[in-house]
Amino acid sequence: MISKETIEIVKSFRDARDWSQFHNPKDLAISLSLEASELLEIFQWSGEDLVCEEKLDKIKEELADVLCYSILMADRCELDLDEIITEKMKKNAEKYPVEAAFGNKEKYTELKRKD
Amino acid sequence: MISKETIEIVKSFRDARDWSQFHNPKDLAISLSLEASELLEIFQWSGEDLVCEEKLDKIKEELADVLCYSILMADRCELDLDEIITEKMKKNAEKYPVEAAFGNKEKYTELKRKD
Amino acid sequence: MISKETIEIVKSFRDARDWSQFHNPKDLAISLSLEASELLEIFQWSGEDLVCEEKLDKIKEELADVLCYSILMADRCELDLDEIITEKMKKNAEKYPVEAAFGNKEKYTELKRKD
Amino acid sequence: MISKETIEIVKSFRDARDWSQFHNPKDLAISLSLEASELLEIFQWSGEDLVCEEKLDKIKEELADVLCYSILMADRCELDLDEIITEKMKKNAEKYPVEAAFGNKEKYTELKRKD
């Protein structure tokens, strides 16, 4: 889970440095995308190697950065994390009904096409 | 916050569709990066327009997707969200000491260079 | 333009280091995405600042990296750069007819919706 | 190669739609990153599948989009494609000397560390 205390730590870090002034949603979205790329970079040139064991320390750090910017974006846009996730999961359940999506990795646009 | 119940909803969604078999960390990192791009796409061609008000419905959905894949990546690599965030914030506090970083948007590599 | 000589320089660089063995299309696509992120990073926290003048040296380097990986991806998949660009421009001309798209930054899916 | 004629086609497409007004470098960098993600999406959930054969039509289109935005970014910043690539290859040759980098996929920061 991500507790209220953890969210408070992230926001306090920002406020102690007076960084709120830079945190417009466009630059936050850019930053989130850059951190997701740093997470992805861990798997660059890994070929068929699909495990996380040896890369765990780096994964921890980069995934944490993605989460921090997600928290900051939600705070800037006054969004509740639990609420937006549960709402999205309801929409996804409609896009990916269990019977069509079971064991199937195709995108919902492909699933629909085959109806 | 992101409660244990919310995390359970995301994991149950995956398991009901038997998608765990596709969720190797490399493809999860790719997926997280793609969702972060969809969040960023909301701001494509927005020029100087830096607000989130009119884009809020889309931001909710795409940010939720980023969070879902973050939860799934953490689950796949057996990471605790609260723990990796608080650990990373400690490292960031060393990289960005308040006195040097206050009101300053430069990267820590630049902050250091100017020491 | 990108001359045949320039393409040859990029391929010789790869071959002199025996890197072809790592250049599967999935990892090349990851690499291209990472380089595009490094180009984007130049504009992180720039807010309303939309000019390239002061950032020109960095833009040159990161845009060159994007182009190098594009050349290597095309080579790996045996694609002709001139051909794929001109073919795509024909498709784009259908998606974005001049009368509907003139001075209009909306995506073709939006243009269509308003027909 | 990418001929002067191909570059002219891309610029004429933009000018016929009066899109130059939207093409500030920040939004072009965002767009380039989004297109690179669409190229990457072709390999989402592909696991160990590292070939391009079945995906060739999609690769052609998305790689072409990456190249189009690269051309438009270079035009907006008045950069010569051949020149920035050959200059970058010289820098890369210093970062990745043949003797250290031969058959070695490590990043130059790692190569250096082991000196």
Tab-separated table of C-alpha atoms in Angstrom:
chain	number	residue	atom	x	y	z
A	1	MET	CA	0.000	0.000	0.000
A	2	ILE	CA	0.882	3.669	-0.129
A	3	SER	CA	-0.075	5.186	3.201
A	4	LYS	CA	-1.091	8.763	3.935
A	5	GLU	CA	2.202	9.118	5.805
A	6	THR	CA	4.205	8.157	2.692
A	7	ILE	CA	2.264	10.661	0.587
A	8	GLU	CA	2.952	13.296	3.226
A	9	ILE	CA	6.701	12.551	3.046
A	10	VAL	CA	6.687	13.125	-0.727
A	11	LYS	CA	4.726	16.369	-0.460
A	12	SER	CA	6.896	17.670	2.393
A	13	PHE	CA	10.021	16.961	0.347
A	14	ARG	CA	8.601	19.131	-2.446
A	15	ASP	CA	7.432	21.909	-0.133
A	16	ALA	CA	10.683	22.101	1.839
A	17	ARG	CA	12.416	22.910	-1.471
A	18	ASP	CA	9.678	25.274	-2.706
A	19	TRP	CA	9.330	23.215	-5.895
A	20	SER	CA	5.559	23.548	-6.213
A	21	GLN	CA	6.133	26.535	-8.490
A	22	PHE	CA	7.697	24.241	-11.134
A	23	HIS	CA	5.108	21.471	-10.821
A	24	ASN	CA	2.668	22.357	-13.578
A	25	PRO	CA	0.920	19.240	-14.945
A	26	LYS	CA	2.656	19.343	-18.344
A	27	ASP	CA	6.142	19.233	-16.815
A	28	LEU	CA	5.002	16.646	-14.264
A	29	ALA	CA	3.726	14.440	-17.112
A	30	ILE	CA	7.082	14.877	-18.871
A	31	SER	CA	8.903	13.953	-15.643
A	32	LEU	CA	6.751	10.878	-15.061
A	33	SER	CA	7.479	9.736	-18.610
A	34	LEU	CA	11.233	10.276	-18.111
A	35	GLU	CA	11.232	8.231	-14.903
A	36	ALA	CA	9.301	5.430	-16.615
A	37	SER	CA	12.056	5.477	-19.261
A	38	GLU	CA	14.724	5.127	-16.596
A	39	LEU	CA	12.883	2.077	-15.290
A	40	LEU	CA	12.749	0.718	-18.836
A	41	GLU	CA	16.464	1.413	-19.375
A	42	ILE	CA	17.219	-1.346	-16.837
A	43	PHE	CA	15.982	-3.825	-19.465
A	44	GLN	CA	17.776	-2.274	-22.467
A	45	TRP	CA	19.817	-4.890	-24.359
A	46	SER	CA	18.541	-7.663	-22.064
A	47	GLY	CA	17.281	-9.665	-25.065
A	48	GLU	CA	15.309	-12.671	-23.870
A	49	ASP	CA	16.293	-12.049	-20.258
A	50	LEU	CA	12.971	-11.375	-18.551
A	51	VAL	CA	13.748	-11.726	-14.832
A	52	CYS	CA	14.106	-8.993	-12.214
A	53	GLU	CA	16.306	-10.688	-9.646
A	54	GLU	CA	19.705	-9.147	-10.451
A	55	LYS	CA	18.230	-5.761	-11.247
A	56	LEU	CA	16.189	-5.395	-8.084
A	57	ASP	CA	18.046	-2.452	-6.515
A	58	LYS	CA	17.690	-0.343	-9.655
A	59	ILE	CA	14.059	-1.382	-10.161
A	60	LYS	CA	13.246	-0.288	-6.593
A	61	GLU	CA	14.692	3.171	-7.165
A	62	GLU	CA	13.181	3.856	-10.580
A	63	LEU	CA	9.752	2.459	-9.692
A	64	ALA	CA	9.818	4.658	-6.575
A	65	ASP	CA	10.529	7.700	-8.770
A	66	VAL	CA	7.552	6.830	-10.991
A	67	LEU	CA	5.356	6.574	-7.885
A	68	CYS	CA	6.617	9.866	-6.431
A	69	TYR	CA	5.734	11.781	-9.595
A	70	SER	CA	2.370	9.996	-9.722
A	71	ILE	CA	1.687	11.203	-6.176
A	72	LEU	CA	2.770	14.739	-7.089
A	73	MET	CA	0.653	14.772	-10.259
A	74	ALA	CA	-2.382	13.566	-8.286
A	75	ASP	CA	-1.759	16.246	-5.658
A	76	ARG	CA	-1.407	18.992	-8.277
A	77	CYS	CA	-4.684	17.949	-9.945
A	78	GLU	CA	-6.424	17.199	-6.620
A	79	LEU	CA	-7.050	13.550	-7.442
A	80	ASP	CA	-7.560	10.725	-4.967
A	81	LEU	CA	-5.346	7.729	-5.790
A	82	ASP	CA	-7.675	4.993	-4.506
A	83	GLU	CA	-10.615	6.576	-6.315
A	84	ILE	CA	-9.035	6.955	-9.759
A	85	ILE	CA	-7.640	3.396	-9.666
A	86	THR	CA	-10.915	1.733	-8.651
A	87	GLU	CA	-12.852	3.797	-11.226
A	88	LYS	CA	-10.403	2.808	-13.959
A	89	MET	CA	-10.564	-0.863	-13.006
A	90	LYS	CA	-14.339	-0.758	-13.520
A	91	LYS	CA	-13.853	0.633	-17.033
A	92	ASN	CA	-11.161	-1.947	-17.767
A	93	ALA	CA	-13.508	-4.736	-16.636
A	94	GLU	CA	-15.929	-3.611	-19.368
A	95	LYS	CA	-13.178	-3.351	-22.000
A	96	TYR	CA	-11.715	-6.728	-21.045
A	97	PRO	CA	-14.555	-9.118	-20.105
A	98	VAL	CA	-13.154	-12.247	-18.466
A	99	GLU	CA	-14.543	-14.670	-21.062
A	100	ALA	CA	-12.877	-12.856	-23.995
A	101	ALA	CA	-9.674	-11.832	-22.250
A	102	PHE	CA	-8.844	-15.009	-20.313
A	103	GLY	CA	-5.285	-16.052	-21.165
A	104	ASN	CA	-5.357	-13.568	-24.062
A	105	LYS	CA	-2.886	-10.716	-24.274
A	106	GLU	CA	-4.560	-8.838	-27.132
A	107	LYS	CA	-5.597	-5.210	-26.796
A	108	TYR	CA	-9.317	-4.530	-26.286
A	109	THR	CA	-9.522	-2.985	-29.762
A	110	GLU	CA	-8.457	-6.386	-31.139
A	111	LEU	CA	-10.765	-8.338	-28.810
A	112	LYS	CA	-13.701	-6.212	-29.999
A	113	ARG	CA	-12.815	-6.615	-33.665
A	114	LYS	CA	-13.142	-10.385	-33.343
A	115	ASP	CA	-16.594	-10.318	-31.729
B	1	MET	CA	-3.428	6.785	-0.388
B	2	ILE	CA	-3.472	3.423	-2.141
B	3	SER	CA	-5.100	0.952	0.238
B	4	LYS	CA	-4.501	-2.778	0.450
B	5	GLU	CA	-8.036	-3.233	-0.897
B	6	THR	CA	-7.224	-1.223	-4.030
B	7	ILE	CA	-4.074	-3.258	-4.621
B	8	GLU	CA	-6.145	-6.410	-4.198
B	9	ILE	CA	-8.619	-5.206	-6.853
B	10	VAL	CA	-5.779	-4.709	-9.341
B	11	LYS	CA	-4.253	-8.120	-8.630
B	12	SER	CA	-7.641	-9.883	-8.810
B	13	PHE	CA	-8.319	-8.270	-12.176
B	14	ARG	CA	-5.062	-9.731	-13.463
B	15	ASP	CA	-5.618	-13.156	-11.937
B	16	ALA	CA	-9.225	-13.501	-13.153
B	17	ARG	CA	-7.848	-13.131	-16.702
B	18	ASP	CA	-4.820	-15.378	-16.120
B	19	TRP	CA	-2.523	-12.580	-17.280
B	20	SER	CA	0.283	-13.274	-14.814
B	21	GLN	CA	1.947	-15.435	-17.473
B	22	PHE	CA	2.555	-12.320	-19.643
B	23	HIS	CA	3.711	-10.088	-16.784
B	24	ASN	CA	7.474	-10.475	-16.967
B	25	PRO	CA	9.252	-7.337	-15.685
B	26	LYS	CA	10.584	-6.279	-19.110
B	27	ASP	CA	7.115	-6.182	-20.677
B	28	LEU	CA	5.691	-4.551	-17.524
B	29	ALA	CA	8.355	-1.819	-17.769
B	30	ILE	CA	7.449	-1.330	-21.444
B	31	SER	CA	3.757	-1.114	-20.515
B	32	LEU	CA	4.387	1.380	-17.730
B	33	SER	CA	6.354	3.539	-20.163
B	34	LEU	CA	3.536	3.347	-22.755
B	35	GLU	CA	0.929	4.423	-20.185
B	36	ALA	CA	3.139	7.322	-19.067
B	37	SER	CA	3.239	8.352	-22.751
B	38	GLU	CA	-0.545	8.287	-22.940
B	39	LEU	CA	-0.640	10.608	-19.952
B	40	LEU	CA	1.869	12.865	-21.687
B	41	GLU	CA	-0.142	12.816	-24.921
B	42	ILE	CA	-2.851	14.836	-23.140
B	43	PHE	CA	-0.402	17.773	-23.191
B	44	GLN	CA	0.799	17.338	-26.809
B	45	TRP	CA	0.475	20.616	-28.750
B	46	SER	CA	-0.696	22.451	-25.630
B	47	GLY	CA	2.096	25.018	-26.031
B	48	GLU	CA	2.183	27.335	-23.002
B	49	ASP	CA	-1.036	25.875	-21.629
B	50	LEU	CA	0.040	24.350	-18.339
B	51	VAL	CA	-3.254	23.755	-16.479
B	52	CYS	CA	-5.064	20.478	-15.878
B	53	GLU	CA	-8.632	21.645	-15.414
B	54	GLU	CA	-10.131	20.820	-18.833
B	55	LYS	CA	-8.132	17.635	-19.169
B	56	LEU	CA	-9.049	16.166	-15.816
B	57	ASP	CA	-11.082	13.161	-16.993
B	58	LYS	CA	-8.297	11.968	-19.267
B	59	ILE	CA	-5.610	12.632	-16.646
B	60	LYS	CA	-7.547	10.504	-14.121
B	61	GLU	CA	-7.644	7.543	-16.504
B	62	GLU	CA	-4.072	7.649	-17.717
B	63	LEU	CA	-2.598	8.310	-14.278
B	64	ALA	CA	-4.640	5.365	-12.966
B	65	ASP	CA	-3.129	3.159	-15.698
B	66	VAL	CA	0.375	4.220	-14.665
B	67	LEU	CA	-0.454	3.348	-11.047
B	68	CYS	CA	-1.959	-0.039	-11.965
B	69	TYR	CA	1.185	-1.100	-13.823
B	70	SER	CA	3.317	0.216	-10.952
B	71	ILE	CA	1.331	-1.984	-8.568
B	72	LEU	CA	1.706	-4.981	-10.905
B	73	MET	CA	5.445	-4.402	-11.331
B	74	ALA	CA	5.893	-4.180	-7.562
B	75	ASP	CA	3.886	-7.371	-7.109
B	76	ARG	CA	5.910	-9.210	-9.753
B	77	CYS	CA	9.192	-8.189	-8.133
B	78	GLU	CA	7.843	-8.589	-4.568
B	79	LEU	CA	8.411	-4.965	-3.605
B	80	ASP	CA	6.591	-3.010	-0.911
B	81	LEU	CA	5.346	0.346	-2.225
B	82	ASP	CA	5.623	2.302	1.040
B	83	GLU	CA	9.101	0.949	1.609
B	84	ILE	CA	10.612	1.722	-1.804
B	85	ILE	CA	9.173	5.254	-1.771
B	86	THR	CA	10.423	6.151	1.697
B	87	GLU	CA	13.851	4.650	0.949
B	88	LYS	CA	14.096	6.657	-2.280
B	89	MET	CA	13.049	9.874	-0.549
B	90	LYS	CA	15.966	9.442	1.852
B	91	LYS	CA	18.375	9.145	-1.073
B	92	ASN	CA	16.789	12.130	-2.786
B	93	ALA	CA	17.192	14.178	0.393
B	94	GLU	CA	20.948	13.573	0.153
B	95	LYS	CA	21.059	14.386	-3.571
B	96	TYR	CA	18.979	17.526	-3.115
B	97	PRO	CA	19.890	19.189	0.200
B	98	VAL	CA	17.358	21.899	1.063
B	99	GLU	CA	19.887	24.734	1.108
B	100	ALA	CA	21.147	24.028	-2.427
B	101	ALA	CA	17.842	22.961	-3.964
B	102	PHE	CA	15.480	25.576	-2.485
B	103	GLY	CA	13.593	27.236	-5.339
B	104	ASN	CA	16.065	25.654	-7.760
B	105	LYS	CA	14.904	23.304	-10.502
B	106	GLU	CA	18.356	22.093	-11.569
B	107	LYS	CA	19.252	18.414	-11.585
B	108	TYR	CA	21.455	17.165	-8.750
B	109	THR	CA	24.329	16.628	-11.186
B	110	GLU	CA	24.215	20.382	-11.889
B	111	LEU	CA	23.815	21.303	-8.214
B	112	LYS	CA	26.906	19.260	-7.400
B	113	ARG	CA	28.945	20.729	-10.243
B	114	LYS	CA	28.469	24.208	-8.783
B	115	ASP	CA	29.600	23.262	-5.289
C	1	MET	CA	19.315	14.988	-45.849
C	2	ILE	CA	20.801	11.761	-44.575
C	3	SER	CA	23.231	10.538	-47.204
C	4	LYS	CA	24.257	6.963	-47.932
C	5	GLU	CA	27.688	7.863	-46.564
C	6	THR	CA	26.196	8.905	-43.198
C	7	ILE	CA	24.209	5.675	-42.991
C	8	GLU	CA	27.406	3.767	-43.774
C	9	ILE	CA	29.212	5.534	-40.902
C	10	VAL	CA	26.491	4.455	-38.445
C	11	LYS	CA	26.521	0.844	-39.651
C	12	SER	CA	30.340	0.645	-39.624
C	13	PHE	CA	30.371	1.934	-36.044
C	14	ARG	CA	28.067	-0.909	-35.046
C	15	ASP	CA	29.968	-3.553	-37.009
C	16	ALA	CA	33.408	-2.512	-35.756
C	17	ARG	CA	32.127	-3.234	-32.217
C	18	ASP	CA	30.298	-6.437	-33.187
C	19	TRP	CA	27.066	-5.037	-31.744
C	20	SER	CA	24.733	-6.512	-34.353
C	21	GLN	CA	24.204	-9.504	-32.038
C	22	PHE	CA	22.426	-7.246	-29.502
C	23	HIS	CA	20.352	-5.352	-32.076
C	24	ASN	CA	17.097	-7.286	-32.048
C	25	PRO	CA	14.130	-5.062	-32.958
C	26	LYS	CA	12.580	-5.115	-29.461
C	27	ASP	CA	15.722	-3.777	-27.787
C	28	LEU	CA	16.246	-1.304	-30.646
C	29	ALA	CA	12.701	-0.003	-30.131
C	30	ILE	CA	13.420	0.341	-26.393
C	31	SER	CA	16.663	2.196	-27.182
C	32	LEU	CA	14.964	4.541	-29.624
C	33	SER	CA	12.349	5.347	-26.993
C	34	LEU	CA	15.052	6.004	-24.366
C	35	GLU	CA	16.893	8.389	-26.688
C	36	ALA	CA	13.645	10.228	-27.473
C	37	SER	CA	13.233	10.629	-23.694
C	38	GLU	CA	16.707	12.119	-23.400
C	39	LEU	CA	15.738	14.648	-26.061
C	40	LEU	CA	12.560	15.395	-24.108
C	41	GLU	CA	14.502	15.753	-20.851
C	42	ILE	CA	16.065	18.932	-22.264
C	43	PHE	CA	12.626	20.547	-21.892
C	44	GLN	CA	11.821	19.181	-18.412
C	45	TRP	CA	10.791	21.996	-16.035
C	46	SER	CA	10.991	24.554	-18.860
C	47	GLY	CA	7.392	25.644	-18.179
C	48	GLU	CA	6.268	28.089	-20.874
C	49	ASP	CA	9.756	28.300	-22.339
C	50	LEU	CA	9.323	26.924	-25.835
C	51	VAL	CA	12.508	28.005	-27.649
C	52	CYS	CA	15.508	25.910	-28.635
C	53	GLU	CA	18.233	28.531	-28.829
C	54	GLU	CA	20.052	27.965	-25.510
C	55	LYS	CA	19.589	24.217	-25.651
C	56	LEU	CA	20.934	23.721	-29.167
C	57	ASP	CA	24.062	21.703	-28.329
C	58	LYS	CA	22.107	19.163	-26.317
C	59	ILE	CA	19.303	18.994	-28.899
C	60	LYS	CA	21.874	18.228	-31.619
C	61	GLU	CA	23.287	15.295	-29.671
C	62	GLU	CA	20.020	13.716	-28.552
C	63	LEU	CA	18.301	14.169	-31.932
C	64	ALA	CA	21.359	12.545	-33.540
C	65	ASP	CA	20.994	9.566	-31.179
C	66	VAL	CA	17.330	9.193	-32.171
C	67	LEU	CA	18.353	9.238	-35.846
C	68	CYS	CA	21.160	6.709	-35.328
C	69	TYR	CA	18.791	4.192	-33.737
C	70	SER	CA	16.231	4.867	-36.470
C	71	ILE	CA	18.886	4.029	-39.062
C	72	LEU	CA	19.867	0.870	-37.160
C	73	MET	CA	16.243	-0.236	-36.769
C	74	ALA	CA	15.631	0.290	-40.497
C	75	ASP	CA	18.772	-1.682	-41.289
C	76	ARG	CA	17.786	-4.541	-38.973
C	77	CYS	CA	14.327	-4.767	-40.568
C	78	GLU	CA	15.622	-4.090	-44.102
C	79	LEU	CA	13.563	-0.943	-44.586
C	80	ASP	CA	14.313	1.940	-46.957
C	81	LEU	CA	14.085	5.295	-45.159
C	82	ASP	CA	12.929	7.373	-48.148
C	83	GLU	CA	10.309	4.781	-49.010
C	84	ILE	CA	8.721	4.387	-45.570
C	85	ILE	CA	8.549	8.170	-45.071
C	86	THR	CA	6.927	8.917	-48.429
C	87	GLU	CA	4.463	6.039	-47.987
C	88	LYS	CA	3.504	7.295	-44.527
C	89	MET	CA	3.061	10.861	-45.792
C	90	LYS	CA	0.517	9.578	-48.328
C	91	LYS	CA	-1.460	7.914	-45.532
C	92	ASN	CA	-1.215	11.028	-43.383
C	93	ALA	CA	-2.544	13.127	-46.278
C	94	GLU	CA	-5.678	10.983	-46.240
C	95	LYS	CA	-6.011	11.169	-42.442
C	96	TYR	CA	-5.441	14.921	-42.402
C	97	PRO	CA	-7.075	16.475	-45.497
C	98	VAL	CA	-5.936	20.084	-45.916
C	99	GLU	CA	-9.429	21.595	-45.672
C	100	ALA	CA	-10.159	19.947	-42.279
C	101	ALA	CA	-6.675	20.159	-40.804
C	102	PHE	CA	-5.657	23.699	-41.847
C	103	GLY	CA	-4.554	25.601	-38.745
C	104	ASN	CA	-6.079	22.816	-36.632
C	105	LYS	CA	-3.969	20.809	-34.211
C	106	GLU	CA	-6.572	18.138	-33.414
C	107	LYS	CA	-5.842	14.457	-33.924
C	108	TYR	CA	-7.400	12.796	-36.966
C	109	THR	CA	-9.709	10.772	-34.703
C	110	GLU	CA	-11.148	14.097	-33.501
C	111	LEU	CA	-11.286	15.597	-37.007
C	112	LYS	CA	-13.258	12.572	-38.197
C	113	ARG	CA	-15.655	12.661	-35.264
C	114	LYS	CA	-16.739	16.161	-36.235
C	115	ASP	CA	-17.482	15.311	-39.865
D	1	MET	CA	19.038	7.520	-47.260
D	2	ILE	CA	16.681	10.428	-46.651
D	3	SER	CA	16.829	12.621	-49.728
D	4	LYS	CA	16.238	16.362	-49.948
D	5	GLU	CA	13.046	15.561	-51.844
D	6	THR	CA	11.710	13.453	-48.963
D	7	ILE	CA	12.487	16.230	-46.485
D	8	GLU	CA	10.684	18.655	-48.774
D	9	ILE	CA	7.598	16.403	-48.804
D	10	VAL	CA	7.483	16.418	-44.989
D	11	LYS	CA	7.903	20.202	-44.760
D	12	SER	CA	5.300	20.835	-47.485
D	13	PHE	CA	2.818	18.633	-45.636
D	14	ARG	CA	3.286	20.781	-42.539
D	15	ASP	CA	3.119	24.072	-44.426
D	16	ALA	CA	0.024	23.162	-46.451
D	17	ARG	CA	-1.799	22.716	-43.107
D	18	ASP	CA	-0.261	25.809	-41.489
D	19	TRP	CA	1.013	23.683	-38.606
D	20	SER	CA	4.316	25.509	-38.131
D	21	GLN	CA	2.585	27.665	-35.483
D	22	PHE	CA	2.213	24.596	-33.215
D	23	HIS	CA	5.724	23.233	-33.824
D	24	ASN	CA	7.638	24.673	-30.888
D	25	PRO	CA	10.571	22.432	-29.902
D	26	LYS	CA	9.044	21.325	-26.577
D	27	ASP	CA	5.876	19.987	-28.200
D	28	LEU	CA	7.928	18.480	-31.049
D	29	ALA	CA	10.086	16.644	-28.490
D	30	ILE	CA	6.911	15.392	-26.779
D	31	SER	CA	5.548	14.241	-30.149
D	32	LEU	CA	8.768	12.461	-31.083
D	33	SER	CA	8.689	10.640	-27.737
D	34	LEU	CA	5.040	9.630	-28.264
D	35	GLU	CA	5.803	8.226	-31.722
D	36	ALA	CA	8.776	6.288	-30.348
D	37	SER	CA	6.340	4.812	-27.797
D	38	GLU	CA	3.981	3.741	-30.571
D	39	LEU	CA	6.887	1.947	-32.202
D	40	LEU	CA	7.678	0.299	-28.875
D	41	GLU	CA	4.031	-0.699	-28.360
D	42	ILE	CA	4.430	-3.151	-31.262
D	43	PHE	CA	6.660	-5.213	-28.954
D	44	GLN	CA	4.469	-4.964	-25.819
D	45	TRP	CA	3.771	-8.439	-24.360
D	46	SER	CA	6.019	-10.076	-26.963
D	47	GLY	CA	8.078	-11.757	-24.220
D	48	GLU	CA	11.113	-13.452	-25.742
D	49	ASP	CA	9.862	-12.837	-29.270
D	50	LEU	CA	12.549	-10.614	-30.765
D	51	VAL	CA	11.873	-10.743	-34.512
D	52	CYS	CA	10.338	-8.102	-36.745
D	53	GLU	CA	8.961	-10.192	-39.592
D	54	GLU	CA	5.243	-10.335	-38.697
D	55	LYS	CA	5.213	-6.790	-37.403
D	56	LEU	CA	6.810	-5.191	-40.437
D	57	ASP	CA	3.854	-3.107	-41.660
D	58	LYS	CA	3.379	-1.485	-38.266
D	59	ILE	CA	7.123	-0.961	-37.786
D	60	LYS	CA	7.296	0.833	-41.158
D	61	GLU	CA	4.556	3.265	-40.158
D	62	GLU	CA	5.740	4.054	-36.641
D	63	LEU	CA	9.405	4.356	-37.602
D	64	ALA	CA	8.341	6.714	-40.400
D	65	ASP	CA	6.492	8.858	-37.840
D	66	VAL	CA	9.613	9.037	-35.682
D	67	LEU	CA	11.630	10.132	-38.721
D	68	CYS	CA	9.056	12.743	-39.756
D	69	TYR	CA	9.159	14.419	-36.347
D	70	SER	CA	12.965	14.198	-36.356
D	71	ILE	CA	12.976	16.043	-39.687
D	72	LEU	CA	10.531	18.653	-38.348
D	73	MET	CA	12.538	19.153	-35.140
D	74	ALA	CA	15.752	19.589	-37.163
D	75	ASP	CA	13.978	22.088	-39.424
D	76	ARG	CA	12.584	24.062	-36.481
D	77	CYS	CA	16.035	24.282	-34.861
D	78	GLU	CA	17.844	24.770	-38.204
D	79	LEU	CA	19.968	21.646	-37.863
D	80	ASP	CA	21.551	19.643	-40.682
D	81	LEU	CA	20.818	15.923	-40.320
D	82	ASP	CA	24.030	14.619	-41.904
D	83	GLU	CA	26.090	17.009	-39.816
D	84	ILE	CA	24.591	16.238	-36.389
D	85	ILE	CA	24.819	12.474	-36.994
D	86	THR	CA	28.447	12.485	-38.121
D	87	GLU	CA	29.431	14.807	-35.240
D	88	LYS	CA	27.679	12.527	-32.736
D	89	MET	CA	29.347	9.419	-34.168
D	90	LYS	CA	32.749	11.026	-33.542
D	91	LYS	CA	31.819	11.604	-29.895
D	92	ASN	CA	30.482	8.057	-29.586
D	93	ALA	CA	33.724	6.687	-31.008
D	94	GLU	CA	35.544	8.346	-28.088
D	95	LYS	CA	33.022	7.063	-25.530
D	96	TYR	CA	33.088	3.546	-26.953
D	97	PRO	CA	36.637	2.728	-28.119
D	98	VAL	CA	36.642	-0.460	-30.218
D	99	GLU	CA	38.981	-2.394	-27.924
D	100	ALA	CA	36.792	-1.859	-24.816
D	101	ALA	CA	33.397	-2.041	-26.497
D	102	PHE	CA	33.916	-4.995	-28.869
D	103	GLY	CA	31.150	-7.537	-28.270
D	104	ASN	CA	30.262	-5.658	-25.067
D	105	LYS	CA	26.828	-4.139	-24.557
D	106	GLU	CA	27.650	-2.139	-21.417
D	107	LYS	CA	27.054	1.597	-21.251
D	108	TYR	CA	30.140	3.839	-21.558
D	109	THR	CA	29.774	4.848	-17.897
D	110	GLU	CA	30.270	1.166	-17.010
D	111	LEU	CA	33.119	0.679	-19.500
D	112	LYS	CA	34.921	3.646	-17.973
D	113	ARG	CA	34.403	2.435	-14.408
D	114	LYS	CA	36.263	-0.770	-15.225
D	115	ASP	CA	39.306	0.955	-16.721
